[in-house]
Amino acid sequence: MDGESTRERYLSVCRRIDEAKARAGRENSPVHLVAVTKYAAMEQVRELIELGHVDFGEGRAQHFLKMAPQVQEFLDRRKSLGESNGPDSVRWHFIGHLQRNKAKKLLPLVRMIHSVDSLRLAEEIQSCTENAESPVEVLVQINPTDERKRYGIAPAAVRHLIEQIETMITIRVRGIMTMAPKVDDPEEVRPIFTRVNELFQEIRRSGVGGEHFDILSMGMSNDFEVAIECGANIVRVGTAIFGEKETAEAISTEQAEA
Ligand SMILES: *Cc1c(COP(=O)(O)O)cnc(C)c1O
């Protein structure tokens, strides 16, 4: 990874996504890449936008509330300068644990919340969006293993939660999100991703969640290829695009000194 630029890493992730799709015989079905900005420098986010990238993800409310307006400013400035490469707007995905007291501020800025894991959180989102023009799109986060320290609802309880959220008119459940445990060999998590996909397909077939229930968000830097082979249609990748935390810090320092 050392010595590679953000652009090279990004293009390499895009190529690896295409290769994984081909291996799985899924060339014609889209897999969306959410670039996770957790450790990214603003400069790197701008670079991705200039390459035409649209979907970004952040998991820390505080950081997100700082980052999103900066990105918007950058987009507005480009527009006023008549720059034609890159998108007019980006789509933000909130992927972290959402505290109920942060929901109100965050909701107007995000396109999709990947991490709804309780009825209480869904109710909070509902109460913040009563006047919204269109429903908020959410994924229900499931905890695929029994590790207590992880966020997410147990697989056995997911269908019931979806049924409850479906009664809320300002929220639309688009699918499921999961995070596999961190392991050295991504093959170790294949059985987990396979099981989550089976659960996803089962819910889909049952009709709970309706026609718009069609998103399976799983796979990160370490395991996105396996996740795609197991049916993911959104992957959330940070480190493999932006580098380790230190990369962003070095870039930020360079920018500040320049
Ligand atoms: C940090 C994070 C990611 C990205 O992780 P990388 O290993 O850096 O790709 C994806 N999803 C969630 C929920 C995260 O918190």
PDB file of C-alpha atoms and ligand atoms in Angstrom:
ATOM      1  CA  MET A   1       0.000   0.000   0.000  1.00  0.00           C
ATOM      2  CA  ASP A   2       2.933   2.306   0.720  1.00  0.00           C
ATOM      3  CA  GLY A   3       3.773   4.858  -1.931  1.00  0.00           C
ATOM      4  CA  GLU A   4       0.453   4.521  -3.694  1.00  0.00           C
ATOM      5  CA  SER A   5      -1.709   7.585  -4.198  1.00  0.00           C
ATOM      6  CA  THR A   6      -5.340   7.865  -3.167  1.00  0.00           C
ATOM      7  CA  ARG A   7      -6.277   7.743  -6.815  1.00  0.00           C
ATOM      8  CA  GLU A   8      -4.348   4.521  -7.392  1.00  0.00           C
ATOM      9  CA  ARG A   9      -5.838   2.875  -4.330  1.00  0.00           C
ATOM     10  CA  TYR A  10      -9.343   3.965  -5.310  1.00  0.00           C
ATOM     11  CA  LEU A  11      -9.000   2.654  -8.861  1.00  0.00           C
ATOM     12  CA  SER A  12      -7.580  -0.588  -7.537  1.00  0.00           C
ATOM     13  CA  VAL A  13     -10.586  -1.061  -5.199  1.00  0.00           C
ATOM     14  CA  CYS A  14     -12.938  -0.387  -8.147  1.00  0.00           C
ATOM     15  CA  ARG A  15     -11.108  -2.988 -10.221  1.00  0.00           C
ATOM     16  CA  ARG A  16     -11.217  -5.539  -7.408  1.00  0.00           C
ATOM     17  CA  ILE A  17     -14.976  -4.960  -7.062  1.00  0.00           C
ATOM     18  CA  ASP A  18     -15.423  -5.676 -10.778  1.00  0.00           C
ATOM     19  CA  GLU A  19     -13.310  -8.812 -10.514  1.00  0.00           C
ATOM     20  CA  ALA A  20     -15.278 -10.094  -7.521  1.00  0.00           C
ATOM     21  CA  LYS A  21     -18.536  -9.429  -9.395  1.00  0.00           C
ATOM     22  CA  ALA A  22     -17.221 -11.373 -12.378  1.00  0.00           C
ATOM     23  CA  ARG A  23     -16.194 -14.313 -10.177  1.00  0.00           C
ATOM     24  CA  ALA A  24     -19.698 -14.350  -8.723  1.00  0.00           C
ATOM     25  CA  GLY A  25     -21.321 -14.062 -12.162  1.00  0.00           C
ATOM     26  CA  ARG A  26     -22.867 -10.745 -11.165  1.00  0.00           C
ATOM     27  CA  GLU A  27     -21.463  -8.502 -13.912  1.00  0.00           C
ATOM     28  CA  ASN A  28     -24.851  -6.993 -14.633  1.00  0.00           C
ATOM     29  CA  SER A  29     -25.986  -6.192 -11.129  1.00  0.00           C
ATOM     30  CA  PRO A  30     -24.677  -3.031  -9.504  1.00  0.00           C
ATOM     31  CA  VAL A  31     -22.451  -3.025  -6.444  1.00  0.00           C
ATOM     32  CA  HIS A  32     -22.165   0.424  -4.909  1.00  0.00           C
ATOM     33  CA  LEU A  33     -18.966   1.499  -3.263  1.00  0.00           C
ATOM     34  CA  VAL A  34     -19.369   3.693  -0.196  1.00  0.00           C
ATOM     35  CA  ALA A  35     -16.052   5.408   0.504  1.00  0.00           C
ATOM     36  CA  VAL A  36     -15.710   5.560   4.279  1.00  0.00           C
ATOM     37  CA  THR A  37     -14.133   8.847   5.358  1.00  0.00           C
ATOM     38  CA  LYS A  38     -13.342   7.797   8.928  1.00  0.00           C
ATOM     39  CA  TYR A  39      -9.600   8.378   8.518  1.00  0.00           C
ATOM     40  CA  ALA A  40      -9.648  10.429   5.322  1.00  0.00           C
ATOM     41  CA  ALA A  41      -8.221  13.919   4.895  1.00  0.00           C
ATOM     42  CA  MET A  42     -10.502  16.484   3.249  1.00  0.00           C
ATOM     43  CA  GLU A  43      -8.026  16.673   0.370  1.00  0.00           C
ATOM     44  CA  GLN A  44      -8.533  12.971  -0.337  1.00  0.00           C
ATOM     45  CA  VAL A  45     -12.314  13.322  -0.317  1.00  0.00           C
ATOM     46  CA  ARG A  46     -12.024  16.169  -2.845  1.00  0.00           C
ATOM     47  CA  GLU A  47      -9.802  13.995  -4.997  1.00  0.00           C
ATOM     48  CA  LEU A  48     -12.422  11.236  -5.085  1.00  0.00           C
ATOM     49  CA  ILE A  49     -15.174  13.702  -5.976  1.00  0.00           C
ATOM     50  CA  GLU A  50     -13.038  14.923  -8.866  1.00  0.00           C
ATOM     51  CA  LEU A  51     -12.779  11.322 -10.012  1.00  0.00           C
ATOM     52  CA  GLY A  52     -16.579  11.256 -10.095  1.00  0.00           C
ATOM     53  CA  HIS A  53     -17.227   9.407  -6.847  1.00  0.00           C
ATOM     54  CA  VAL A  54     -20.624  10.045  -5.254  1.00  0.00           C
ATOM     55  CA  ASP A  55     -21.218   7.785  -2.235  1.00  0.00           C
ATOM     56  CA  PHE A  56     -19.457   8.571   1.028  1.00  0.00           C
ATOM     57  CA  GLY A  57     -19.898   7.057   4.467  1.00  0.00           C
ATOM     58  CA  GLU A  58     -19.110   8.271   7.951  1.00  0.00           C
ATOM     59  CA  GLY A  59     -19.727   6.680  11.306  1.00  0.00           C
ATOM     60  CA  ARG A  60     -18.974   9.392  13.818  1.00  0.00           C
ATOM     61  CA  ALA A  61     -21.678  12.029  14.127  1.00  0.00           C
ATOM     62  CA  GLN A  62     -19.316  14.775  15.259  1.00  0.00           C
ATOM     63  CA  HIS A  63     -16.869  14.258  12.431  1.00  0.00           C
ATOM     64  CA  PHE A  64     -19.672  13.926   9.939  1.00  0.00           C
ATOM     65  CA  LEU A  65     -21.267  17.218  10.963  1.00  0.00           C
ATOM     66  CA  LYS A  66     -17.918  18.914  10.356  1.00  0.00           C
ATOM     67  CA  MET A  67     -17.133  17.141   7.102  1.00  0.00           C
ATOM     68  CA  ALA A  68     -20.468  17.320   5.275  1.00  0.00           C
ATOM     69  CA  PRO A  69     -20.654  21.152   5.134  1.00  0.00           C
ATOM     70  CA  GLN A  70     -17.022  21.337   3.957  1.00  0.00           C
ATOM     71  CA  VAL A  71     -17.799  18.922   1.164  1.00  0.00           C
ATOM     72  CA  GLN A  72     -20.887  20.927   0.223  1.00  0.00           C
ATOM     73  CA  GLU A  73     -18.824  24.121   0.121  1.00  0.00           C
ATOM     74  CA  PHE A  74     -16.348  22.413  -2.169  1.00  0.00           C
ATOM     75  CA  LEU A  75     -19.164  21.247  -4.473  1.00  0.00           C
ATOM     76  CA  ASP A  76     -20.721  24.737  -4.541  1.00  0.00           C
ATOM     77  CA  ARG A  77     -17.390  26.345  -5.350  1.00  0.00           C
ATOM     78  CA  ARG A  78     -16.761  23.912  -8.186  1.00  0.00           C
ATOM     79  CA  LYS A  79     -20.190  24.611  -9.552  1.00  0.00           C
ATOM     80  CA  SER A  80     -19.706  28.363  -9.476  1.00  0.00           C
ATOM     81  CA  LEU A  81     -16.393  27.925 -11.295  1.00  0.00           C
ATOM     82  CA  GLY A  82     -18.104  25.838 -13.951  1.00  0.00           C
ATOM     83  CA  GLU A  83     -15.997  22.726 -13.323  1.00  0.00           C
ATOM     84  CA  SER A  84     -17.580  19.971 -15.319  1.00  0.00           C
ATOM     85  CA  ASN A  85     -15.763  16.865 -14.080  1.00  0.00           C
ATOM     86  CA  GLY A  86     -17.254  15.109 -11.090  1.00  0.00           C
ATOM     87  CA  PRO A  87     -20.756  15.057  -9.608  1.00  0.00           C
ATOM     88  CA  ASP A  88     -22.969  18.015  -8.574  1.00  0.00           C
ATOM     89  CA  SER A  89     -23.724  16.449  -5.243  1.00  0.00           C
ATOM     90  CA  VAL A  90     -22.684  13.538  -3.062  1.00  0.00           C
ATOM     91  CA  ARG A  91     -24.720  11.003  -1.108  1.00  0.00           C
ATOM     92  CA  TRP A  92     -23.840  10.573   2.546  1.00  0.00           C
ATOM     93  CA  HIS A  93     -24.356   7.249   4.272  1.00  0.00           C
ATOM     94  CA  PHE A  94     -24.335   7.221   8.051  1.00  0.00           C
ATOM     95  CA  ILE A  95     -22.787   3.908   9.044  1.00  0.00           C
ATOM     96  CA  GLY A  96     -21.979   4.220  12.743  1.00  0.00           C
ATOM     97  CA  HIS A  97     -23.873   3.830  15.950  1.00  0.00           C
ATOM     98  CA  LEU A  98     -26.384   6.678  15.970  1.00  0.00           C
ATOM     99  CA  GLN A  99     -27.155   8.210  19.323  1.00  0.00           C
ATOM    100  CA  ARG A 100     -30.738   9.280  19.493  1.00  0.00           C
ATOM    101  CA  ASN A 101     -29.861  12.844  20.505  1.00  0.00           C
ATOM    102  CA  LYS A 102     -27.767  13.286  17.337  1.00  0.00           C
ATOM    103  CA  ALA A 103     -30.454  12.111  14.922  1.00  0.00           C
ATOM    104  CA  LYS A 104     -32.178  15.447  14.417  1.00  0.00           C
ATOM    105  CA  LYS A 105     -29.066  17.300  13.270  1.00  0.00           C
ATOM    106  CA  LEU A 106     -27.820  14.515  11.136  1.00  0.00           C
ATOM    107  CA  LEU A 107     -30.904  13.395   9.276  1.00  0.00           C
ATOM    108  CA  PRO A 108     -31.307  16.312   6.869  1.00  0.00           C
ATOM    109  CA  LEU A 109     -27.774  15.688   5.588  1.00  0.00           C
ATOM    110  CA  VAL A 110     -27.804  11.944   5.022  1.00  0.00           C
ATOM    111  CA  ARG A 111     -29.174   9.839   2.255  1.00  0.00           C
ATOM    112  CA  MET A 112     -29.217   6.543   4.110  1.00  0.00           C
ATOM    113  CA  ILE A 113     -28.711   5.322   7.671  1.00  0.00           C
ATOM    114  CA  HIS A 114     -27.087   1.897   7.689  1.00  0.00           C
ATOM    115  CA  SER A 115     -27.233   1.322  11.394  1.00  0.00           C
ATOM    116  CA  VAL A 116     -30.768   1.162  12.760  1.00  0.00           C
ATOM    117  CA  ASP A 117     -30.772  -1.563  15.374  1.00  0.00           C
ATOM    118  CA  SER A 118     -33.618  -0.795  17.740  1.00  0.00           C
ATOM    119  CA  LEU A 119     -37.229   0.255  17.716  1.00  0.00           C
ATOM    120  CA  ARG A 120     -36.363   3.206  19.936  1.00  0.00           C
ATOM    121  CA  LEU A 121     -33.896   4.567  17.399  1.00  0.00           C
ATOM    122  CA  ALA A 122     -36.417   4.096  14.591  1.00  0.00           C
ATOM    123  CA  GLU A 123     -39.016   5.967  16.646  1.00  0.00           C
ATOM    124  CA  GLU A 124     -36.579   8.796  17.258  1.00  0.00           C
ATOM    125  CA  ILE A 125     -35.869   9.005  13.525  1.00  0.00           C
ATOM    126  CA  GLN A 126     -39.584   9.042  12.875  1.00  0.00           C
ATOM    127  CA  SER A 127     -40.194  11.877  15.305  1.00  0.00           C
ATOM    128  CA  CYS A 128     -37.432  13.945  13.647  1.00  0.00           C
ATOM    129  CA  THR A 129     -38.800  13.443  10.154  1.00  0.00           C
ATOM    130  CA  GLU A 130     -42.503  14.111  10.537  1.00  0.00           C
ATOM    131  CA  ASN A 131     -42.247  17.055   8.158  1.00  0.00           C
ATOM    132  CA  ALA A 132     -39.801  15.539   5.706  1.00  0.00           C
ATOM    133  CA  GLU A 133     -40.781  15.504   2.044  1.00  0.00           C
ATOM    134  CA  SER A 134     -39.608  11.977   1.382  1.00  0.00           C
ATOM    135  CA  PRO A 135     -39.054   9.037   3.716  1.00  0.00           C
ATOM    136  CA  VAL A 136     -35.634   8.453   5.263  1.00  0.00           C
ATOM    137  CA  GLU A 137     -34.008   5.343   3.902  1.00  0.00           C
ATOM    138  CA  VAL A 138     -32.553   3.009   6.492  1.00  0.00           C
ATOM    139  CA  LEU A 139     -30.927  -0.383   6.771  1.00  0.00           C
ATOM    140  CA  VAL A 140     -31.366  -2.589   9.786  1.00  0.00           C
ATOM    141  CA  GLN A 141     -28.003  -3.543  11.244  1.00  0.00           C
ATOM    142  CA  ILE A 142     -27.690  -7.117  12.330  1.00  0.00           C
ATOM    143  CA  ASN A 143     -25.108  -8.601  14.615  1.00  0.00           C
ATOM    144  CA  PRO A 144     -24.190 -11.827  12.849  1.00  0.00           C
ATOM    145  CA  THR A 145     -22.357 -13.390  15.783  1.00  0.00           C
ATOM    146  CA  ASP A 146     -23.023 -13.560  19.477  1.00  0.00           C
ATOM    147  CA  GLU A 147     -20.372 -11.055  20.391  1.00  0.00           C
ATOM    148  CA  ARG A 148     -22.026  -8.846  22.966  1.00  0.00           C
ATOM    149  CA  LYS A 149     -19.826  -5.847  22.391  1.00  0.00           C
ATOM    150  CA  ARG A 150     -21.048  -5.385  18.839  1.00  0.00           C
ATOM    151  CA  TYR A 151     -23.904  -3.219  17.749  1.00  0.00           C
ATOM    152  CA  GLY A 152     -26.759  -4.703  15.796  1.00  0.00           C
ATOM    153  CA  ILE A 153     -29.855  -6.736  16.384  1.00  0.00           C
ATOM    154  CA  ALA A 154     -29.874 -10.546  16.612  1.00  0.00           C
ATOM    155  CA  PRO A 155     -30.728 -12.278  13.318  1.00  0.00           C
ATOM    156  CA  ALA A 156     -33.766 -13.929  14.890  1.00  0.00           C
ATOM    157  CA  ALA A 157     -35.267 -10.559  15.815  1.00  0.00           C
ATOM    158  CA  VAL A 158     -34.646  -8.718  12.571  1.00  0.00           C
ATOM    159  CA  ARG A 159     -37.852  -9.579  10.762  1.00  0.00           C
ATOM    160  CA  HIS A 160     -40.014  -8.347  13.597  1.00  0.00           C
ATOM    161  CA  LEU A 161     -38.120  -5.047  13.790  1.00  0.00           C
ATOM    162  CA  ILE A 162     -38.569  -4.530  10.049  1.00  0.00           C
ATOM    163  CA  GLU A 163     -42.299  -5.162  10.373  1.00  0.00           C
ATOM    164  CA  GLN A 164     -42.515  -2.555  13.115  1.00  0.00           C
ATOM    165  CA  ILE A 165     -40.529   0.045  11.179  1.00  0.00           C
ATOM    166  CA  GLU A 166     -42.605  -0.579   8.072  1.00  0.00           C
ATOM    167  CA  THR A 167     -45.611   0.899   9.875  1.00  0.00           C
ATOM    168  CA  MET A 168     -43.789   4.236  10.158  1.00  0.00           C
ATOM    169  CA  ILE A 169     -44.596   6.326   7.123  1.00  0.00           C
ATOM    170  CA  THR A 170     -41.523   8.535   7.261  1.00  0.00           C
ATOM    171  CA  ILE A 171     -39.052   5.643   7.263  1.00  0.00           C
ATOM    172  CA  ARG A 172     -38.371   3.190   4.496  1.00  0.00           C
ATOM    173  CA  VAL A 173     -36.388   0.050   5.237  1.00  0.00           C
ATOM    174  CA  ARG A 174     -34.204  -0.658   2.230  1.00  0.00           C
ATOM    175  CA  GLY A 175     -32.378  -3.707   3.529  1.00  0.00           C
ATOM    176  CA  ILE A 176     -29.789  -5.060   5.903  1.00  0.00           C
ATOM    177  CA  MET A 177     -26.309  -4.039   6.995  1.00  0.00           C
ATOM    178  CA  THR A 178     -23.775  -6.157   8.806  1.00  0.00           C
ATOM    179  CA  MET A 179     -20.174  -6.076   9.954  1.00  0.00           C
ATOM    180  CA  ALA A 180     -18.166  -9.276  10.187  1.00  0.00           C
ATOM    181  CA  PRO A 181     -15.634  -9.808  12.965  1.00  0.00           C
ATOM    182  CA  LYS A 182     -12.093  -8.711  12.170  1.00  0.00           C
ATOM    183  CA  VAL A 183     -10.021 -11.717  11.083  1.00  0.00           C
ATOM    184  CA  ASP A 184      -6.717 -12.183   9.262  1.00  0.00           C
ATOM    185  CA  ASP A 185      -8.060 -14.345   6.481  1.00  0.00           C
ATOM    186  CA  PRO A 186     -11.294 -12.997   4.940  1.00  0.00           C
ATOM    187  CA  GLU A 187     -12.268 -16.557   3.981  1.00  0.00           C
ATOM    188  CA  GLU A 188     -13.074 -17.078   7.651  1.00  0.00           C
ATOM    189  CA  VAL A 189     -16.045 -14.729   7.397  1.00  0.00           C
ATOM    190  CA  ARG A 190     -17.505 -16.298   4.247  1.00  0.00           C
ATOM    191  CA  PRO A 191     -19.923 -18.512   6.237  1.00  0.00           C
ATOM    192  CA  ILE A 192     -21.167 -15.435   8.112  1.00  0.00           C
ATOM    193  CA  PHE A 193     -21.760 -13.436   4.923  1.00  0.00           C
ATOM    194  CA  THR A 194     -23.464 -16.452   3.360  1.00  0.00           C
ATOM    195  CA  ARG A 195     -25.818 -16.754   6.329  1.00  0.00           C
ATOM    196  CA  VAL A 196     -26.636 -13.041   6.319  1.00  0.00           C
ATOM    197  CA  ASN A 197     -27.394 -13.212   2.599  1.00  0.00           C
ATOM    198  CA  GLU A 198     -29.710 -16.172   3.189  1.00  0.00           C
ATOM    199  CA  LEU A 199     -31.545 -14.204   5.844  1.00  0.00           C
ATOM    200  CA  PHE A 200     -31.753 -11.200   3.519  1.00  0.00           C
ATOM    201  CA  GLN A 201     -33.176 -13.314   0.674  1.00  0.00           C
ATOM    202  CA  GLU A 202     -35.633 -14.988   3.028  1.00  0.00           C
ATOM    203  CA  ILE A 203     -37.011 -11.653   4.245  1.00  0.00           C
ATOM    204  CA  ARG A 204     -37.181 -10.426   0.694  1.00  0.00           C
ATOM    205  CA  ARG A 205     -39.121 -13.466  -0.467  1.00  0.00           C
ATOM    206  CA  SER A 206     -41.510 -13.167   2.449  1.00  0.00           C
ATOM    207  CA  GLY A 207     -42.513  -9.712   1.271  1.00  0.00           C
ATOM    208  CA  VAL A 208     -41.809  -8.009   4.604  1.00  0.00           C
ATOM    209  CA  GLY A 209     -40.253  -4.696   3.668  1.00  0.00           C
ATOM    210  CA  GLY A 210     -41.930  -4.606   0.294  1.00  0.00           C
ATOM    211  CA  GLU A 211     -40.449  -4.034  -3.151  1.00  0.00           C
ATOM    212  CA  HIS A 212     -37.927  -1.477  -2.024  1.00  0.00           C
ATOM    213  CA  PHE A 213     -36.246  -3.953   0.329  1.00  0.00           C
ATOM    214  CA  ASP A 214     -33.279  -4.678  -1.916  1.00  0.00           C
ATOM    215  CA  ILE A 215     -30.013  -3.590  -0.280  1.00  0.00           C
ATOM    216  CA  LEU A 216     -27.428  -5.781   1.400  1.00  0.00           C
ATOM    217  CA  SER A 217     -24.610  -3.659   2.824  1.00  0.00           C
ATOM    218  CA  MET A 218     -21.650  -5.792   3.876  1.00  0.00           C
ATOM    219  CA  GLY A 219     -17.909  -5.905   3.281  1.00  0.00           C
ATOM    220  CA  MET A 220     -15.105  -3.561   4.328  1.00  0.00           C
ATOM    221  CA  SER A 221     -11.443  -3.141   3.284  1.00  0.00           C
ATOM    222  CA  ASN A 222     -10.485  -6.527   4.583  1.00  0.00           C
ATOM    223  CA  ASP A 223     -13.382  -8.583   3.261  1.00  0.00           C
ATOM    224  CA  PHE A 224     -15.304  -6.716   0.532  1.00  0.00           C
ATOM    225  CA  GLU A 225     -14.468  -9.203  -2.193  1.00  0.00           C
ATOM    226  CA  VAL A 226     -15.830 -12.141  -0.193  1.00  0.00           C
ATOM    227  CA  ALA A 227     -18.894 -10.053   0.687  1.00  0.00           C
ATOM    228  CA  ILE A 228     -19.598  -9.380  -2.999  1.00  0.00           C
ATOM    229  CA  GLU A 229     -19.221 -13.064  -3.797  1.00  0.00           C
ATOM    230  CA  CYS A 230     -21.821 -13.662  -1.064  1.00  0.00           C
ATOM    231  CA  GLY A 231     -24.342 -11.191  -2.478  1.00  0.00           C
ATOM    232  CA  ALA A 232     -23.506  -7.723  -1.069  1.00  0.00           C
ATOM    233  CA  ASN A 233     -24.649  -4.841  -3.254  1.00  0.00           C
ATOM    234  CA  ILE A 234     -23.153  -2.096  -1.096  1.00  0.00           C
ATOM    235  CA  VAL A 235     -19.617  -2.342   0.259  1.00  0.00           C
ATOM    236  CA  ARG A 236     -18.178   0.175   2.721  1.00  0.00           C
ATOM    237  CA  VAL A 237     -14.469   0.695   2.212  1.00  0.00           C
ATOM    238  CA  GLY A 238     -12.203   3.110   4.073  1.00  0.00           C
ATOM    239  CA  THR A 239      -8.613   2.074   4.643  1.00  0.00           C
ATOM    240  CA  ALA A 240      -8.116   0.374   1.257  1.00  0.00           C
ATOM    241  CA  ILE A 241      -8.947   3.713  -0.431  1.00  0.00           C
ATOM    242  CA  PHE A 242      -7.650   6.374   1.927  1.00  0.00           C
ATOM    243  CA  GLY A 243      -4.840   4.488   3.620  1.00  0.00           C
ATOM    244  CA  GLU A 244      -4.249   4.081   7.322  1.00  0.00           C
ATOM    245  CA  LYS A 245      -5.009   6.878   9.726  1.00  0.00           C
ATOM    246  CA  GLU A 246      -1.428   8.157   9.411  1.00  0.00           C
ATOM    247  CA  THR A 247      -1.814   8.742   5.658  1.00  0.00           C
ATOM    248  CA  ALA A 248      -4.573  11.283   6.146  1.00  0.00           C
ATOM    249  CA  GLU A 249      -2.697  12.964   8.968  1.00  0.00           C
ATOM    250  CA  ALA A 250       0.396  13.330   6.771  1.00  0.00           C
ATOM    251  CA  ILE A 251      -1.700  14.770   3.926  1.00  0.00           C
ATOM    252  CA  SER A 252      -3.430  17.230   6.254  1.00  0.00           C
ATOM    253  CA  THR A 253      -0.060  18.411   7.585  1.00  0.00           C
ATOM    254  CA  GLU A 254       1.290  18.864   4.068  1.00  0.00           C
ATOM    255  CA  GLN A 255      -1.774  20.907   3.141  1.00  0.00           C
ATOM    256  CA  ALA A 256      -1.472  23.081   6.215  1.00  0.00           C
ATOM    257  CA  GLU A 257       2.185  23.796   5.480  1.00  0.00           C
ATOM    258  CA  ALA A 258       1.723  24.415   1.769  1.00  0.00           C
TER     259      ALA A 258
HETATM  260  C1  LIG B   1     -14.812   1.935   9.608  1.00  0.00           C
HETATM  261  C2  LIG B   1     -15.972   1.281   9.015  1.00  0.00           C
HETATM  262  C3  LIG B   1     -15.908   0.775   7.709  1.00  0.00           C
HETATM  263  C4  LIG B   1     -14.660   0.840   6.857  1.00  0.00           C
HETATM  264  O1  LIG B   1     -13.641   0.096   7.416  1.00  0.00           O
HETATM  265  P1  LIG B   1     -12.263  -0.174   6.647  1.00  0.00           P
HETATM  266  O2  LIG B   1     -11.748  -1.396   7.266  1.00  0.00           O
HETATM  267  O3  LIG B   1     -11.405   1.030   6.900  1.00  0.00           O
HETATM  268  O4  LIG B   1     -12.574  -0.324   5.220  1.00  0.00           O
HETATM  269  C5  LIG B   1     -17.051   0.176   7.193  1.00  0.00           C
HETATM  270  N1  LIG B   1     -18.192   0.070   7.916  1.00  0.00           N
HETATM  271  C6  LIG B   1     -18.284   0.533   9.169  1.00  0.00           C
HETATM  272  C7  LIG B   1     -19.563   0.375   9.905  1.00  0.00           C
HETATM  273  C8  LIG B   1     -17.182   1.147   9.760  1.00  0.00           C
HETATM  274  O5  LIG B   1     -17.271   1.591  11.012  1.00  0.00           O
END
